[in-house]
mmCIF file of C-alpha atoms and ligand atoms in Angstrom:
data_model
loop_
_atom_site.group_PDB
_atom_site.id
_atom_site.type_symbol
_atom_site.label_atom_id
_atom_site.label_comp_id
_atom_site.label_asym_id
_atom_site.label_seq_id
_atom_site.Cartn_x
_atom_site.Cartn_y
_atom_site.Cartn_z
ATOM 1 C CA MET A 1 209.066 -86.553 73.762
ATOM 2 C CA GLY A 2 211.360 -85.906 76.747
ATOM 3 C CA ASP A 3 213.932 -88.320 78.144
ATOM 4 C CA SER A 4 211.286 -90.816 79.006
ATOM 5 C CA ALA A 5 208.205 -91.456 76.843
ATOM 6 C CA ARG A 6 204.886 -91.783 78.671
ATOM 7 C CA LEU A 7 202.504 -94.457 77.484
ATOM 8 C CA LEU A 8 198.870 -95.001 78.476
ATOM 9 C CA LEU A 9 197.930 -98.688 78.174
ATOM 10 C CA LEU A 10 194.181 -99.379 78.110
ATOM 11 C CA GLY A 11 193.856 -102.850 79.548
ATOM 12 C CA GLY A 12 191.538 -105.389 81.089
ATOM 13 C CA THR A 13 192.821 -108.321 79.016
ATOM 14 C CA GLY A 14 195.515 -110.979 79.343
ATOM 15 C CA GLU A 15 197.358 -109.390 76.408
ATOM 16 C CA ALA A 16 197.393 -106.003 78.109
ATOM 17 C CA ALA A 17 198.891 -107.593 81.236
ATOM 18 C CA ALA A 18 201.510 -109.421 79.140
ATOM 19 C CA LEU A 19 202.298 -106.190 77.298
ATOM 20 C CA ALA A 20 202.665 -104.293 80.591
ATOM 21 C CA ARG A 21 205.150 -106.958 81.732
ATOM 22 C CA GLY A 22 207.065 -106.730 78.436
ATOM 23 C CA LEU A 23 207.151 -102.935 78.567
ATOM 24 C CA SER A 24 208.486 -102.935 82.125
ATOM 25 C CA GLU A 25 211.792 -104.143 80.584
ATOM 26 C CA MET A 26 211.904 -101.267 78.083
ATOM 27 C CA PRO A 27 214.264 -98.420 79.046
ATOM 28 C CA ARG A 28 213.156 -94.770 78.944
ATOM 29 C CA LEU A 29 209.472 -95.642 79.028
ATOM 30 C CA THR A 30 206.895 -94.906 81.705
ATOM 31 C CA VAL A 31 203.694 -96.934 81.472
ATOM 32 C CA ILE A 32 200.349 -96.204 83.104
ATOM 33 C CA SER A 33 197.929 -99.138 82.834
ATOM 34 C CA SER A 34 194.244 -98.300 82.923
ATOM 35 C CA LEU A 35 191.460 -100.658 84.024
ATOM 36 C CA ALA A 36 187.720 -100.014 83.925
ATOM 37 C CA GLY A 37 187.334 -101.573 87.377
ATOM 38 C CA ARG A 38 184.821 -104.250 86.340
ATOM 39 C CA THR A 39 186.474 -107.230 88.074
ATOM 40 C CA ARG A 40 187.054 -107.377 91.831
ATOM 41 C CA ASN A 41 190.527 -108.915 91.819
ATOM 42 C CA PRO A 42 192.361 -107.863 88.672
ATOM 43 C CA GLN A 43 195.746 -109.383 87.832
ATOM 44 C CA GLU A 44 198.799 -107.859 89.427
ATOM 45 C CA LEU A 45 200.441 -105.423 86.961
ATOM 46 C CA PRO A 46 203.911 -103.860 86.962
ATOM 47 C CA GLY A 47 204.146 -100.067 86.917
ATOM 48 C CA ALA A 48 201.457 -97.479 87.623
ATOM 49 C CA VAL A 49 197.793 -98.546 87.469
ATOM 50 C CA ARG A 50 194.720 -96.321 87.486
ATOM 51 C CA VAL A 51 191.184 -97.656 87.769
ATOM 52 C CA GLY A 52 187.794 -96.374 86.536
ATOM 53 C CA GLY A 53 186.331 -94.574 83.528
ATOM 54 C CA PHE A 54 187.847 -91.309 82.300
ATOM 55 C CA GLY A 55 184.515 -89.580 81.706
ATOM 56 C CA GLY A 56 184.070 -90.102 77.980
ATOM 57 C CA VAL A 57 186.198 -88.510 75.265
ATOM 58 C CA PRO A 58 186.608 -85.130 77.039
ATOM 59 C CA GLY A 59 187.751 -86.857 80.239
ATOM 60 C CA LEU A 60 190.267 -88.953 78.332
ATOM 61 C CA VAL A 61 191.598 -85.914 76.433
ATOM 62 C CA ASP A 62 192.123 -84.150 79.796
ATOM 63 C CA PHE A 63 193.867 -87.205 81.214
ATOM 64 C CA LEU A 64 196.195 -87.438 78.200
ATOM 65 C CA LYS A 65 197.133 -83.770 78.615
ATOM 66 C CA ASN A 66 197.425 -83.717 82.415
ATOM 67 C CA GLN A 67 199.557 -86.852 82.450
ATOM 68 C CA ALA A 68 201.695 -85.641 79.494
ATOM 69 C CA ILE A 69 201.031 -88.892 77.633
ATOM 70 C CA ASP A 70 203.059 -89.372 74.421
ATOM 71 C CA LEU A 71 201.359 -92.454 73.029
ATOM 72 C CA LEU A 72 198.365 -94.668 73.751
ATOM 73 C CA VAL A 73 198.007 -98.407 73.288
ATOM 74 C CA ASP A 74 194.459 -99.723 73.319
ATOM 75 C CA ALA A 75 194.684 -103.355 74.424
ATOM 76 C CA THR A 76 191.079 -103.581 75.606
ATOM 77 C CA HIS A 77 188.894 -106.574 74.795
ATOM 78 C CA PRO A 78 187.607 -106.833 71.175
ATOM 79 C CA PHE A 79 184.073 -106.204 72.520
ATOM 80 C CA ALA A 80 184.990 -103.023 74.436
ATOM 81 C CA ALA A 81 183.760 -100.920 71.506
ATOM 82 C CA THR A 82 182.946 -97.742 73.433
ATOM 83 C CA MET A 83 186.405 -97.501 74.978
ATOM 84 C CA ALA A 84 188.066 -98.255 71.613
ATOM 85 C CA GLY A 85 186.033 -95.521 69.898
ATOM 86 C CA ASN A 86 186.703 -93.036 72.699
ATOM 87 C CA ALA A 87 190.434 -93.769 72.549
ATOM 88 C CA ALA A 88 190.475 -93.158 68.790
ATOM 89 C CA SER A 89 188.577 -89.848 69.106
ATOM 90 C CA ALA A 90 190.633 -88.608 72.068
ATOM 91 C CA CYS A 91 193.975 -89.389 70.398
ATOM 92 C CA GLU A 92 192.842 -87.646 67.249
ATOM 93 C CA GLU A 93 191.834 -84.599 69.259
ATOM 94 C CA ALA A 94 195.074 -84.594 71.267
ATOM 95 C CA GLY A 95 197.224 -85.353 68.174
ATOM 96 C CA LEU A 96 198.713 -88.482 69.756
ATOM 97 C CA PRO A 97 199.738 -91.774 68.131
ATOM 98 C CA ARG A 98 197.494 -94.721 69.042
ATOM 99 C CA LEU A 99 197.982 -98.447 68.506
ATOM 100 C CA LYS A 100 195.196 -101.025 68.745
ATOM 101 C CA LEU A 101 196.209 -104.481 69.954
ATOM 102 C CA LEU A 102 193.467 -106.768 68.687
ATOM 103 C CA ARG A 103 193.757 -110.538 68.925
ATOM 104 C CA PRO A 104 192.504 -112.373 65.828
ATOM 105 C CA PRO A 105 188.959 -113.746 65.972
ATOM 106 C CA TRP A 106 188.402 -117.507 66.130
ATOM 107 C CA GLN A 107 187.792 -119.133 62.758
ATOM 108 C CA ARG A 108 185.292 -121.915 62.191
ATOM 109 C CA THR A 109 187.024 -125.240 61.510
ATOM 110 C CA GLU A 110 185.826 -128.633 60.339
ATOM 111 C CA GLY A 111 183.283 -130.118 62.726
ATOM 112 C CA ASP A 112 182.225 -126.752 64.150
ATOM 113 C CA HIS A 113 178.529 -126.014 64.147
ATOM 114 C CA TRP A 114 178.404 -122.242 64.583
ATOM 115 C CA ILE A 115 175.403 -119.992 64.298
ATOM 116 C CA GLU A 116 176.968 -116.571 63.759
ATOM 117 C CA VAL A 117 174.910 -113.613 64.973
ATOM 118 C CA PRO A 118 175.647 -109.890 65.172
ATOM 119 C CA SER A 119 174.551 -109.278 68.783
ATOM 120 C CA ALA A 120 173.481 -110.817 72.080
ATOM 121 C CA THR A 121 169.860 -109.936 71.226
ATOM 122 C CA GLU A 122 170.092 -112.020 68.041
ATOM 123 C CA ALA A 123 171.777 -114.810 69.988
ATOM 124 C CA ALA A 124 168.821 -114.881 72.386
ATOM 125 C CA ALA A 125 166.398 -114.962 69.444
ATOM 126 C CA ALA A 126 168.190 -118.022 68.019
ATOM 127 C CA LEU A 127 168.001 -120.079 71.242
ATOM 128 C CA PRO A 128 164.377 -121.287 71.529
ATOM 129 C CA ALA A 129 164.593 -123.251 68.262
ATOM 130 C CA LEU A 130 168.014 -124.623 69.174
ATOM 131 C CA ALA A 131 168.312 -125.830 72.760
ATOM 132 C CA GLY A 132 166.698 -126.067 76.173
ATOM 133 C CA ARG A 133 169.935 -126.187 78.207
ATOM 134 C CA VAL A 134 172.441 -123.510 77.294
ATOM 135 C CA PHE A 135 175.950 -122.624 78.501
ATOM 136 C CA LEU A 136 176.016 -118.806 78.547
ATOM 137 C CA THR A 137 179.567 -117.423 78.559
ATOM 138 C CA THR A 138 179.116 -113.878 77.283
ATOM 139 C CA GLY A 139 179.877 -112.090 80.559
ATOM 140 C CA ARG A 140 177.649 -110.103 82.888
ATOM 141 C CA GLN A 141 176.860 -107.130 80.662
ATOM 142 C CA GLU A 142 175.010 -109.127 77.981
ATOM 143 C CA ILE A 143 172.881 -111.325 80.265
ATOM 144 C CA ALA A 144 169.815 -109.073 80.229
ATOM 145 C CA ALA A 145 169.487 -109.769 76.489
ATOM 146 C CA PHE A 146 168.536 -113.370 77.400
ATOM 147 C CA SER A 147 165.839 -112.487 79.946
ATOM 148 C CA HIS A 148 163.066 -113.189 77.418
ATOM 149 C CA CYS A 149 164.178 -116.799 76.951
ATOM 150 C CA ALA A 150 161.594 -118.053 79.459
ATOM 151 C CA GLU A 151 161.811 -121.714 78.385
ATOM 152 C CA THR A 152 165.625 -121.929 78.422
ATOM 153 C CA TRP A 153 167.729 -123.137 81.352
ATOM 154 C CA PHE A 154 171.114 -121.409 81.495
ATOM 155 C CA LEU A 155 174.435 -122.453 82.953
ATOM 156 C CA VAL A 156 176.010 -119.009 83.432
ATOM 157 C CA ARG A 157 179.728 -118.558 84.048
ATOM 158 C CA LEU A 158 180.954 -115.225 85.408
ATOM 159 C CA VAL A 159 184.247 -113.983 86.875
ATOM 160 C CA ASP A 160 182.671 -112.387 89.978
ATOM 161 C CA ARG A 161 179.515 -113.220 91.926
ATOM 162 C CA PRO A 162 176.905 -110.613 90.925
ATOM 163 C CA GLU A 163 175.336 -108.522 93.679
ATOM 164 C CA GLU A 164 171.797 -109.035 92.323
ATOM 165 C CA PRO A 165 170.136 -112.232 91.079
ATOM 166 C CA LEU A 166 170.512 -112.549 87.308
ATOM 167 C CA PRO A 167 167.525 -111.461 85.181
ATOM 168 C CA LEU A 168 166.932 -115.014 83.918
ATOM 169 C CA ASN A 169 163.984 -117.293 84.557
ATOM 170 C CA SER A 170 165.956 -120.438 85.221
ATOM 171 C CA TYR A 171 169.708 -120.726 85.684
ATOM 172 C CA GLU A 172 172.681 -122.009 87.633
ATOM 173 C CA LEU A 173 175.662 -119.761 88.265
ATOM 174 C CA ILE A 174 179.285 -120.890 88.288
ATOM 175 C CA LEU A 175 182.267 -118.633 88.897
ATOM 176 C CA GLY A 176 185.542 -118.931 87.046
ATOM 177 C CA ARG A 177 188.297 -117.036 85.304
ATOM 178 C CA GLY A 178 190.223 -118.458 82.334
ATOM 179 C CA PRO A 179 192.268 -120.082 81.069
ATOM 180 C CA PHE A 180 189.872 -123.012 80.658
ATOM 181 C CA GLN A 181 191.032 -126.333 79.211
ATOM 182 C CA THR A 182 189.121 -128.335 76.603
ATOM 183 C CA GLU A 183 188.956 -131.426 78.866
ATOM 184 C CA SER A 184 187.341 -129.652 81.819
ATOM 185 C CA GLU A 185 184.996 -127.679 79.542
ATOM 186 C CA ALA A 186 183.845 -130.905 77.883
ATOM 187 C CA SER A 187 183.267 -132.583 81.282
ATOM 188 C CA LEU A 188 181.268 -129.593 82.505
ATOM 189 C CA MET A 189 179.109 -129.578 79.381
ATOM 190 C CA ARG A 190 178.544 -133.335 79.607
ATOM 191 C CA GLU A 191 177.651 -133.225 83.316
ATOM 192 C CA GLN A 192 175.226 -130.375 82.760
ATOM 193 C CA THR A 193 173.778 -131.944 79.571
ATOM 194 C CA ILE A 194 174.434 -128.709 77.685
ATOM 195 C CA GLU A 195 172.787 -128.524 74.248
ATOM 196 C CA ALA A 196 174.223 -125.200 72.984
ATOM 197 C CA VAL A 197 176.939 -122.701 73.929
ATOM 198 C CA VAL A 198 176.608 -118.929 73.581
ATOM 199 C CA SER A 199 179.932 -117.138 73.184
ATOM 200 C CA LYS A 200 181.370 -113.890 71.959
ATOM 201 C CA ASN A 201 183.993 -114.299 69.262
ATOM 202 C CA SER A 202 186.643 -113.114 71.700
ATOM 203 C CA GLY A 203 189.567 -114.917 70.052
ATOM 204 C CA GLY A 204 192.685 -115.973 71.941
ATOM 205 C CA GLY A 205 193.609 -119.218 73.637
ATOM 206 C CA SER A 206 192.392 -118.700 77.177
ATOM 207 C CA THR A 207 188.670 -119.279 76.514
ATOM 208 C CA TYR A 208 188.903 -121.390 73.347
ATOM 209 C CA GLY A 209 188.452 -124.619 75.346
ATOM 210 C CA LYS A 210 184.648 -124.325 75.267
ATOM 211 C CA ILE A 211 184.719 -124.008 71.447
ATOM 212 C CA ASP A 212 186.952 -127.079 71.161
ATOM 213 C CA ALA A 213 184.744 -128.954 73.623
ATOM 214 C CA ALA A 214 181.547 -128.022 71.750
ATOM 215 C CA ARG A 215 183.047 -129.374 68.508
ATOM 216 C CA ARG A 216 184.075 -132.576 70.263
ATOM 217 C CA LEU A 217 180.569 -133.044 71.722
ATOM 218 C CA SER A 218 178.820 -131.945 68.463
ATOM 219 C CA ILE A 219 177.110 -129.079 70.281
ATOM 220 C CA PRO A 220 176.163 -125.917 68.371
ATOM 221 C CA VAL A 221 177.786 -122.601 69.312
ATOM 222 C CA VAL A 222 175.862 -119.365 68.934
ATOM 223 C CA MET A 223 178.810 -117.103 68.125
ATOM 224 C CA ILE A 224 178.381 -113.356 68.591
ATOM 225 C CA ASP A 225 180.421 -111.431 66.007
ATOM 226 C CA ARG A 226 182.722 -108.624 67.052
ATOM 227 C CA PRO A 227 181.850 -104.982 66.784
ATOM 228 C CA SER A 228 184.095 -103.231 64.249
ATOM 229 C CA ALA A 229 187.261 -101.628 65.594
ATOM 230 C CA PRO A 230 188.144 -98.013 64.752
ATOM 231 C CA PRO A 231 190.489 -97.622 61.758
ATOM 232 C CA GLY A 232 194.172 -96.978 62.419
ATOM 233 C CA PRO A 233 197.367 -98.879 63.226
ATOM 234 C CA THR A 234 196.479 -102.344 64.531
ATOM 235 C CA VAL A 235 198.599 -105.341 65.556
ATOM 236 C CA ASP A 236 197.429 -108.787 66.592
ATOM 237 C CA SER A 237 200.088 -109.871 69.074
ATOM 238 C CA VAL A 238 201.926 -108.633 72.138
ATOM 239 C CA GLU A 239 205.264 -109.067 70.304
ATOM 240 C CA ALA A 240 204.130 -106.859 67.402
ATOM 241 C CA ALA A 241 202.906 -104.250 69.892
ATOM 242 C CA LEU A 242 206.291 -104.292 71.667
ATOM 243 C CA ASP A 243 208.030 -103.700 68.296
ATOM 244 C CA TRP A 244 205.718 -100.834 67.374
ATOM 245 C CA ILE A 245 206.244 -99.177 70.763
ATOM 246 C CA ALA A 246 210.015 -99.702 70.725
ATOM 247 C CA LYS A 247 210.199 -97.859 67.375
ATOM 248 C CA ARG A 248 208.210 -94.882 68.666
ATOM 249 C CA ALA A 249 209.450 -94.645 72.216
ATOM 250 C CA ALA A 250 213.161 -94.992 71.483
HETATM 251 P P1 NAP B 301 183.194 -100.470 76.950
HETATM 252 O O1 NAP B 301 181.766 -100.832 76.930
HETATM 253 O O2 NAP B 301 183.904 -100.261 75.675
HETATM 254 O O3 NAP B 301 183.437 -99.156 77.829
HETATM 255 C C1 NAP B 301 182.465 -98.572 78.660
HETATM 256 C C2 NAP B 301 183.158 -97.526 79.503
HETATM 257 O O4 NAP B 301 183.992 -98.149 80.492
HETATM 258 C C3 NAP B 301 184.103 -96.635 78.714
HETATM 259 O O5 NAP B 301 183.403 -95.606 78.053
HETATM 260 C C4 NAP B 301 185.017 -96.155 79.818
HETATM 261 O O6 NAP B 301 184.377 -95.182 80.618
HETATM 262 C C5 NAP B 301 185.170 -97.371 80.688
HETATM 263 N N1 NAP B 301 186.331 -98.196 80.321
HETATM 264 C C6 NAP B 301 186.369 -99.309 79.524
HETATM 265 N N2 NAP B 301 187.597 -99.815 79.467
HETATM 266 C C7 NAP B 301 188.373 -99.008 80.245
HETATM 267 C C8 NAP B 301 189.748 -99.030 80.608
HETATM 268 N N3 NAP B 301 190.612 -99.988 80.177
HETATM 269 N N4 NAP B 301 190.198 -98.030 81.432
HETATM 270 C C9 NAP B 301 189.356 -97.072 81.887
HETATM 271 N N5 NAP B 301 188.044 -97.026 81.590
HETATM 272 C C10 NAP B 301 187.561 -97.983 80.785
HETATM 273 O O7 NAP B 301 183.999 -101.531 77.814
HETATM 274 P P2 NAP B 301 183.521 -102.935 78.428
HETATM 275 O O8 NAP B 301 183.168 -103.841 77.318
HETATM 276 O O9 NAP B 301 182.578 -102.657 79.533
HETATM 277 O O10 NAP B 301 184.898 -103.438 79.038
HETATM 278 C C11 NAP B 301 185.391 -102.898 80.251
HETATM 279 C C12 NAP B 301 186.748 -103.486 80.543
HETATM 280 O O11 NAP B 301 186.642 -104.908 80.625
HETATM 281 C C13 NAP B 301 187.780 -103.188 79.455
HETATM 282 O O12 NAP B 301 188.991 -102.878 80.102
HETATM 283 C C14 NAP B 301 187.902 -104.493 78.675
HETATM 284 O O13 NAP B 301 189.199 -104.698 78.167
HETATM 285 C C15 NAP B 301 187.550 -105.531 79.750
HETATM 286 N N6 NAP B 301 186.894 -106.717 79.212
HETATM 287 C C16 NAP B 301 185.754 -106.622 78.474
HETATM 288 C C17 NAP B 301 185.156 -107.760 77.980
HETATM 289 C C18 NAP B 301 183.913 -107.684 77.134
HETATM 290 O O14 NAP B 301 183.418 -108.756 76.726
HETATM 291 N N7 NAP B 301 183.374 -106.520 76.837
HETATM 292 C C19 NAP B 301 185.718 -109.005 78.241
HETATM 293 C C20 NAP B 301 186.899 -109.098 78.996
HETATM 294 C C21 NAP B 301 187.476 -107.934 79.479
HETATM 295 P P3 NAP B 301 184.541 -93.598 80.354
HETATM 296 O O15 NAP B 301 183.726 -93.314 79.139
HETATM 297 O O16 NAP B 301 184.034 -92.985 81.612
HETATM 298 O O17 NAP B 301 185.996 -93.349 80.115
#
């Protein structure tokens, strides 16, 4: 490492943005944040930002070399399994240290009625027996998995308005970006007479309001389990990531 360590921060989450802000205070460290470019108006980030895919593992290995990166922090969303796997492979190939920042999953508590499923496809399969009016909060990429639910009406919440109509028989679209509070989530679900919620087990506080609200209203949640993360050093908070980086970048 030269005078200043160079860190690639894979982002697209609130934690990654908070980490970028924390790292901007760290001396002798240059940070490049990377976003996939999925949302139209991403949060403002300090330091350098690059947007778009790298071109798989080979593209990321090239980027790491060309940018003389010393360490990589993968703070992508727990469901961004392809990027997490690519980061692990590329760092191994380039011989670079990699840290995964992974927020803990939500845990079922008393009063929760969760139906835990391994994928969006299984979530869709569970719906017909469960509810006619469903709050679908999985994000744009999983919606096609629900296209066979012909009898279900969906309240779909997305960050950005999609360019094409959604591949669902019957739905209403609302736009919104977290954090969402329990009170407003409960009102929305009551107004829309929601009978079940479909959610990824994203973890974190910013979208937990719907889980709290579902418990309060005794509504079942079809909870999609996380994909497994690649093995290797993992922390579950921004503070722990800052410590890990401070030790290596000093
Ligand atoms: P993914 O399926 O794991 O990745 C698909 C491809 O998108 C990757 O192979 C990579 O393209 C590119 N990519 C993903 N994250 C990137 C990043 N931070 N910087 C540059 N390229 C990236 O990812 P995803 O689930 O679509 O998530 C995309 C982004 O949205 C991530 O930054 C993630 O943190 C954020 N996000 C995802 C979710 C979710 O539910 N999945 C929720 C909230 C936020 P190449 O192979 O070309 O490099």
